[in-house]
Tab-separated table of C-alpha atoms in Angstrom:
chain	number	residue	atom	x	y	z
A	1	MET	CA	21.248	5.303	2.897
A	2	LEU	CA	22.886	1.903	3.642
A	3	ARG	CA	26.219	1.750	5.653
A	4	GLY	CA	27.286	-1.906	5.314
A	5	TRP	CA	23.913	-3.573	5.730
A	6	THR	CA	22.673	-0.905	8.233
A	7	LEU	CA	19.630	1.187	7.057
A	8	HIS	CA	19.385	4.942	7.971
A	9	THR	CA	16.623	6.987	7.435
A	10	ALA	CA	15.608	10.639	8.753
A	11	GLY	CA	12.967	9.786	10.830
A	12	GLU	CA	13.342	6.184	12.028
A	13	ALA	CA	15.938	4.260	13.966
A	14	PRO	CA	18.732	2.457	12.017
A	15	PHE	CA	17.519	-0.964	10.634
A	16	GLU	CA	19.662	-4.112	10.306
A	17	VAL	CA	19.022	-5.352	6.996
A	18	ARG	CA	19.293	-9.200	6.490
A	19	PRO	CA	20.758	-9.842	3.082
A	20	THR	CA	18.923	-12.975	2.830
A	21	ASP	CA	15.427	-11.303	3.152
A	22	HIS	CA	16.047	-9.540	-0.316
A	23	ASP	CA	17.562	-12.737	-2.100
A	24	PRO	CA	15.269	-13.507	-5.000
A	25	ALA	CA	15.886	-17.518	-4.723
A	26	HIS	CA	15.084	-17.252	-1.100
A	27	ARG	CA	12.058	-15.160	-1.393
A	28	ASP	CA	10.675	-17.703	-4.244
A	29	THR	CA	10.904	-20.646	-1.554
A	30	LEU	CA	8.373	-18.736	0.668
A	31	ASP	CA	4.564	-19.193	0.449
A	32	PRO	CA	4.700	-22.110	-2.022
A	33	GLY	CA	0.999	-22.052	-2.345
A	34	THR	CA	0.709	-18.436	-3.638
A	35	ASP	CA	0.570	-17.963	-7.280
A	36	LEU	CA	1.223	-14.216	-7.431
A	37	VAL	CA	3.362	-12.002	-5.101
A	38	LEU	CA	3.316	-8.258	-5.480
A	39	LEU	CA	6.378	-6.392	-4.438
A	40	SER	CA	6.490	-2.547	-3.846
A	41	LEU	CA	9.363	-0.140	-3.552
A	42	SER	CA	9.463	1.059	-0.068
A	43	THR	CA	7.668	4.630	0.031
A	44	PRO	CA	9.187	5.335	3.327
A	45	LEU	CA	12.624	5.460	1.802
A	46	GLY	CA	11.430	8.799	0.221
A	47	ILE	CA	12.561	8.015	-3.107
A	48	GLU	CA	9.492	9.165	-4.856
A	49	ALA	CA	9.747	12.310	-2.913
A	50	LEU	CA	13.350	13.217	-4.162
A	51	PRO	CA	13.907	15.895	-6.731
A	52	PRO	CA	12.900	14.395	-10.011
A	53	ASP	CA	16.566	14.413	-11.563
A	54	GLU	CA	17.529	12.326	-8.137
A	55	ALA	CA	14.463	10.236	-8.100
A	56	GLN	CA	14.324	9.247	-11.597
A	57	PRO	CA	17.447	6.872	-12.081
A	58	LEU	CA	16.113	4.858	-8.866
A	59	LEU	CA	12.792	4.533	-10.219
A	60	ASP	CA	14.035	3.292	-13.460
A	61	ALA	CA	16.256	0.795	-11.622
A	62	TRP	CA	13.253	-0.377	-9.886
A	63	HIS	CA	11.144	-0.717	-12.883
A	64	ALA	CA	14.010	-2.549	-14.843
A	65	GLY	CA	14.905	-4.958	-12.308
A	66	LEU	CA	11.886	-6.316	-11.117
A	67	PRO	CA	11.079	-8.221	-14.593
A	68	ASP	CA	14.061	-10.204	-13.800
A	69	LEU	CA	12.753	-11.829	-10.619
A	70	PRO	CA	11.242	-15.243	-10.800
A	71	ALA	CA	7.920	-15.591	-12.802
A	72	ARG	CA	5.290	-15.286	-9.826
A	73	PHE	CA	6.863	-11.929	-8.557
A	74	ALA	CA	5.057	-8.713	-9.829
A	75	GLY	CA	4.981	-5.324	-8.608
A	76	TRP	CA	3.600	-1.919	-8.108
A	77	ALA	CA	5.303	0.861	-10.361
A	78	ALA	CA	6.392	4.222	-8.694
A	79	VAL	CA	6.364	7.832	-10.086
A	80	SER	CA	8.068	10.972	-8.946
A	81	GLU	CA	5.515	12.824	-6.799
A	82	THR	CA	6.225	16.095	-8.308
A	83	GLU	CA	6.736	15.175	-12.061
A	84	PRO	CA	5.173	11.883	-12.645
A	85	ASP	CA	5.325	10.610	-16.000
A	86	LEU	CA	1.932	9.774	-16.739
A	87	ASP	CA	2.608	8.993	-20.603
A	88	GLY	CA	5.138	6.107	-19.184
A	89	LEU	CA	2.616	4.573	-17.197
A	90	ALA	CA	0.960	2.699	-20.022
A	91	GLY	CA	4.522	1.313	-20.992
A	92	LEU	CA	5.094	-0.020	-17.557
A	93	PHE	CA	1.821	-1.707	-17.460
A	94	THR	CA	2.584	-3.964	-20.357
A	95	SER	CA	5.099	-5.581	-18.292
A	96	ARG	CA	4.812	-6.960	-14.694
A	97	PHE	CA	3.577	-3.903	-12.673
A	98	VAL	CA	0.047	-4.167	-11.792
A	99	GLY	CA	-0.700	-0.687	-10.855
A	100	VAL	CA	0.775	2.290	-9.116
A	101	GLN	CA	1.890	2.801	-5.464
A	102	VAL	CA	1.556	6.226	-3.898
A	103	SER	CA	2.462	7.774	-0.482
A	104	ALA	CA	-0.337	8.375	1.745
A	105	ALA	CA	1.242	11.603	2.773
A	106	THR	CA	0.399	13.012	-0.724
A	107	LEU	CA	-3.441	12.152	-0.259
A	108	ALA	CA	-3.728	13.644	3.297
A	109	THR	CA	-6.716	15.936	2.724
A	110	PRO	CA	-9.466	16.168	0.192
A	111	ASP	CA	-7.611	18.873	-1.704
A	112	ALA	CA	-4.584	16.802	-1.901
A	113	VAL	CA	-6.547	14.011	-3.352
A	114	ALA	CA	-7.988	16.413	-5.922
A	115	ALA	CA	-4.177	17.620	-6.743
A	116	ALA	CA	-3.193	14.066	-7.295
A	117	GLY	CA	-5.930	13.955	-9.784
A	118	PRO	CA	-3.860	13.670	-13.031
A	119	LEU	CA	-1.901	10.668	-11.852
A	120	LEU	CA	-5.184	8.783	-10.249
A	121	ARG	CA	-7.161	9.659	-13.365
A	122	ARG	CA	-4.534	8.159	-15.696
A	123	CYS	CA	-4.670	4.838	-13.488
A	124	GLU	CA	-8.484	4.928	-13.876
A	125	GLU	CA	-8.183	5.337	-17.569
A	126	LEU	CA	-5.872	2.393	-17.836
A	127	ASN	CA	-8.006	0.080	-15.547
A	128	ARG	CA	-5.217	-0.183	-12.968
A	129	PRO	CA	-5.514	-0.032	-9.186
A	130	VAL	CA	-3.527	2.322	-7.011
A	131	LEU	CA	-1.670	0.949	-3.642
A	132	VAL	CA	-1.639	3.605	-0.909
A	133	HIS	CA	1.263	3.207	1.264
A	134	PRO	CA	2.894	5.261	4.193
A	135	GLY	CA	5.523	7.746	3.135
A	136	SER	CA	8.849	8.884	4.727
A	137	VAL	CA	8.816	10.327	8.248
A	138	ALA	CA	10.448	13.602	9.122
A	139	ALA	CA	13.351	13.798	11.531
A	140	ARG	CA	12.633	14.233	15.192
A	141	ALA	CA	13.930	16.567	17.888
A	142	THR	CA	13.347	13.842	20.396
A	143	SER	CA	13.739	10.126	20.598
A	144	VAL	CA	10.934	7.793	20.518
A	145	PRO	CA	10.893	3.952	20.582
A	146	LYS	CA	11.820	2.217	17.369
A	147	TRP	CA	8.216	0.880	16.431
A	148	TRP	CA	6.824	4.367	16.862
A	149	ALA	CA	7.000	5.318	13.121
A	150	ALA	CA	5.196	2.085	11.997
A	151	VAL	CA	2.534	2.130	14.735
A	152	VAL	CA	1.953	5.922	15.058
A	153	ASP	CA	3.206	7.817	11.888
A	154	TYR	CA	2.186	5.318	9.373
A	155	SER	CA	-1.163	4.708	10.760
A	156	ALA	CA	-1.959	8.453	11.152
A	157	GLN	CA	-0.935	8.876	7.262
A	158	LEU	CA	-3.103	6.115	6.260
A	159	GLN	CA	-5.993	7.342	8.271
A	160	ALA	CA	-5.833	10.734	6.724
A	161	ALA	CA	-5.546	9.369	3.268
A	162	TRP	CA	-8.422	6.988	3.787
A	163	TRP	CA	-10.808	9.786	4.926
A	164	ALA	CA	-9.609	12.210	2.338
A	165	TRP	CA	-10.549	9.538	-0.369
A	166	HIS	CA	-13.793	8.989	1.413
A	167	VAL	CA	-14.665	12.536	1.179
A	168	ALA	CA	-13.326	13.542	-2.288
A	169	GLY	CA	-11.968	10.547	-4.099
A	170	ARG	CA	-14.953	8.690	-5.255
A	171	ARG	CA	-16.750	11.463	-6.505
A	172	LEU	CA	-13.664	12.632	-8.736
A	173	LEU	CA	-12.910	9.249	-9.806
A	174	PRO	CA	-15.848	7.103	-10.003
A	175	SER	CA	-14.254	3.734	-11.159
A	176	LEU	CA	-10.687	3.772	-9.728
A	177	ARG	CA	-10.032	0.809	-7.425
A	178	MET	CA	-7.779	1.816	-4.332
A	179	CYS	CA	-6.113	-0.268	-1.798
A	180	PHE	CA	-4.784	1.027	1.383
A	181	VAL	CA	-2.123	-1.120	3.297
A	182	ALA	CA	-2.211	-1.951	6.867
A	183	GLY	CA	-5.932	-1.756	7.099
A	184	ALA	CA	-5.834	1.989	6.201
A	185	GLY	CA	-4.518	2.393	9.805
A	186	LEU	CA	-7.989	1.080	11.002
A	187	ALA	CA	-9.582	4.312	9.869
A	188	ALA	CA	-12.864	2.648	9.105
A	189	LEU	CA	-13.223	1.846	12.831
A	190	GLN	CA	-13.776	5.660	13.345
A	191	HIS	CA	-17.117	5.393	11.626
A	192	GLU	CA	-19.262	5.914	14.582
A	193	ARG	CA	-17.330	9.087	15.589
A	194	PHE	CA	-17.449	10.282	11.868
A	195	THR	CA	-21.253	10.093	12.063
A	196	ALA	CA	-21.328	11.403	15.523
A	197	ARG	CA	-19.216	14.519	14.751
A	198	GLY	CA	-21.390	15.640	11.643
A	199	GLY	CA	-19.925	13.274	8.826
A	200	GLY	CA	-23.624	11.700	8.126
A	201	ARG	CA	-24.314	8.202	7.400
A	202	PHE	CA	-21.131	6.144	6.573
A	203	VAL	CA	-21.180	4.351	3.406
A	204	VAL	CA	-18.839	1.551	2.442
A	205	ASP	CA	-16.941	2.197	-0.927
A	206	ASP	CA	-16.641	-1.340	-2.562
A	207	GLY	CA	-13.731	-0.037	-4.767
A	208	ALA	CA	-11.632	1.058	-1.642
A	209	PHE	CA	-9.740	-2.034	-0.392
A	210	VAL	CA	-7.645	-2.476	2.641
A	211	ASP	CA	-4.905	-4.894	3.066
A	212	THR	CA	-3.902	-7.005	6.379
A	213	SER	CA	-0.380	-6.216	6.709
A	214	SER	CA	0.814	-6.401	10.130
A	215	HIS	CA	-2.683	-7.055	11.455
A	216	GLY	CA	-3.941	-10.252	12.922
A	217	ARG	CA	-7.522	-11.696	13.977
A	218	GLN	CA	-8.873	-8.884	16.052
A	219	ALA	CA	-8.053	-6.122	13.751
A	220	VAL	CA	-9.216	-7.979	10.642
A	221	ASP	CA	-12.477	-9.065	12.458
A	222	ALA	CA	-12.961	-5.432	13.485
A	223	LEU	CA	-12.391	-4.315	9.787
A	224	THR	CA	-14.899	-6.953	8.554
A	225	ARG	CA	-17.557	-5.792	10.894
A	226	VAL	CA	-17.489	-2.399	9.508
A	227	LEU	CA	-16.591	-2.886	5.764
A	228	GLY	CA	-17.586	-6.403	5.272
A	229	ILE	CA	-15.200	-9.096	3.868
A	230	ASP	CA	-15.383	-7.994	0.178
A	231	VAL	CA	-12.801	-5.224	0.470
A	232	ILE	CA	-10.350	-7.045	2.579
A	233	VAL	CA	-7.151	-8.510	0.897
A	234	LEU	CA	-4.129	-10.383	2.138
A	235	GLY	CA	-0.999	-8.284	2.653
A	236	SER	CA	2.301	-8.630	4.529
A	237	ASP	CA	5.025	-6.290	5.860
A	238	ARG	CA	7.783	-8.982	4.870
A	239	PRO	CA	10.582	-8.885	5.978
A	240	TYR	CA	9.359	-6.997	8.925
A	241	ALA	CA	6.247	-9.061	9.575
A	242	GLU	CA	4.914	-12.281	7.822
A	243	PRO	CA	1.407	-12.493	6.372
A	244	GLY	CA	-0.751	-13.875	8.821
A	245	ASP	CA	-4.233	-16.002	9.270
A	246	ALA	CA	-6.933	-14.116	10.609
A	247	HIS	CA	-8.946	-17.266	11.562
A	248	LEU	CA	-12.034	-16.165	10.116
A	249	GLY	CA	-12.876	-19.348	8.445
A	250	ALA	CA	-12.183	-21.148	5.138
A	251	ALA	CA	-14.708	-18.820	3.148
A	252	ALA	CA	-13.411	-15.668	4.473
A	253	ASP	CA	-9.744	-16.906	3.883
A	254	HIS	CA	-10.679	-17.685	0.263
A	255	ALA	CA	-12.211	-14.272	-0.130
A	256	VAL	CA	-9.155	-12.415	1.407
A	257	ARG	CA	-6.547	-14.519	-0.668
A	258	VAL	CA	-8.335	-15.162	-4.165
A	259	VAL	CA	-11.689	-13.373	-4.792
A	260	ASN	CA	-11.006	-9.940	-3.527
A	261	PRO	CA	-7.214	-9.657	-4.886
A	262	TYR	CA	-8.890	-10.533	-8.294
A	263	ARG	CA	-11.467	-7.751	-7.904
A	264	LEU	CA	-8.760	-5.220	-6.920
A	265	LEU	CA	-6.563	-6.087	-9.552
A	266	ARG	CA	-9.136	-6.884	-12.500
A	267	GLY	CA	-12.281	-5.445	-11.398
A	268	GLY	CA	-15.491	-7.296	-11.706
A	269	THR	CA	-15.635	-10.565	-9.724
A	270	GLY	CA	-13.592	-13.482	-9.452
């Protein structure tokens, strides 16, 4: 909840919101060379995890409000985790929503990926991608630094979801395009340990993208050494962190900013 402009959540320290960060006119002045900016409802707020009758009015407000933003803004749709409106997705995708965002916490195991199959399969049928974002963090009995959730909890959720998808997702959904934010918690860097502990030969999934939010040159360079450049897309944690330059050269920059996002959103090549 907000008290004044202070955001309170169950598992994280209070955060002082700057109203300017959420002003559409101000946001439209940022990144003037960017043609398309995708926004998402903040999954750590836990709105999608609320009981459906509490979640739906907030989800409806998100879907109704985004199309009123300046023309270069589009977004990710959001649905109830317990009662997703699968029939309503097609209607959302006719407006300015490019795909669906889901909580990494709902994809934490191979069985969880299978359980989310109806929603994921609907996105596959509609040829729309899925964005995997960290979900909410439970209340704690002891205090931790304010950065703890973002660095520890979020990364752990993303790693679990990425490996669960690697184990079960592609077999179930052969053409679905996925994007895991924040480099999937750098899960791919564990590929040698995966092989050493009995996982077998690691194979890159060219339909499982990772974005660069809150990561810089070292992390992006490490990801490209494991995954190649073709599944890396530009992301940001604005207003917490700005989109960065990984300093990998003009060709890689063009891939991350133009070619790969096109493939994620549209499929094929761009």
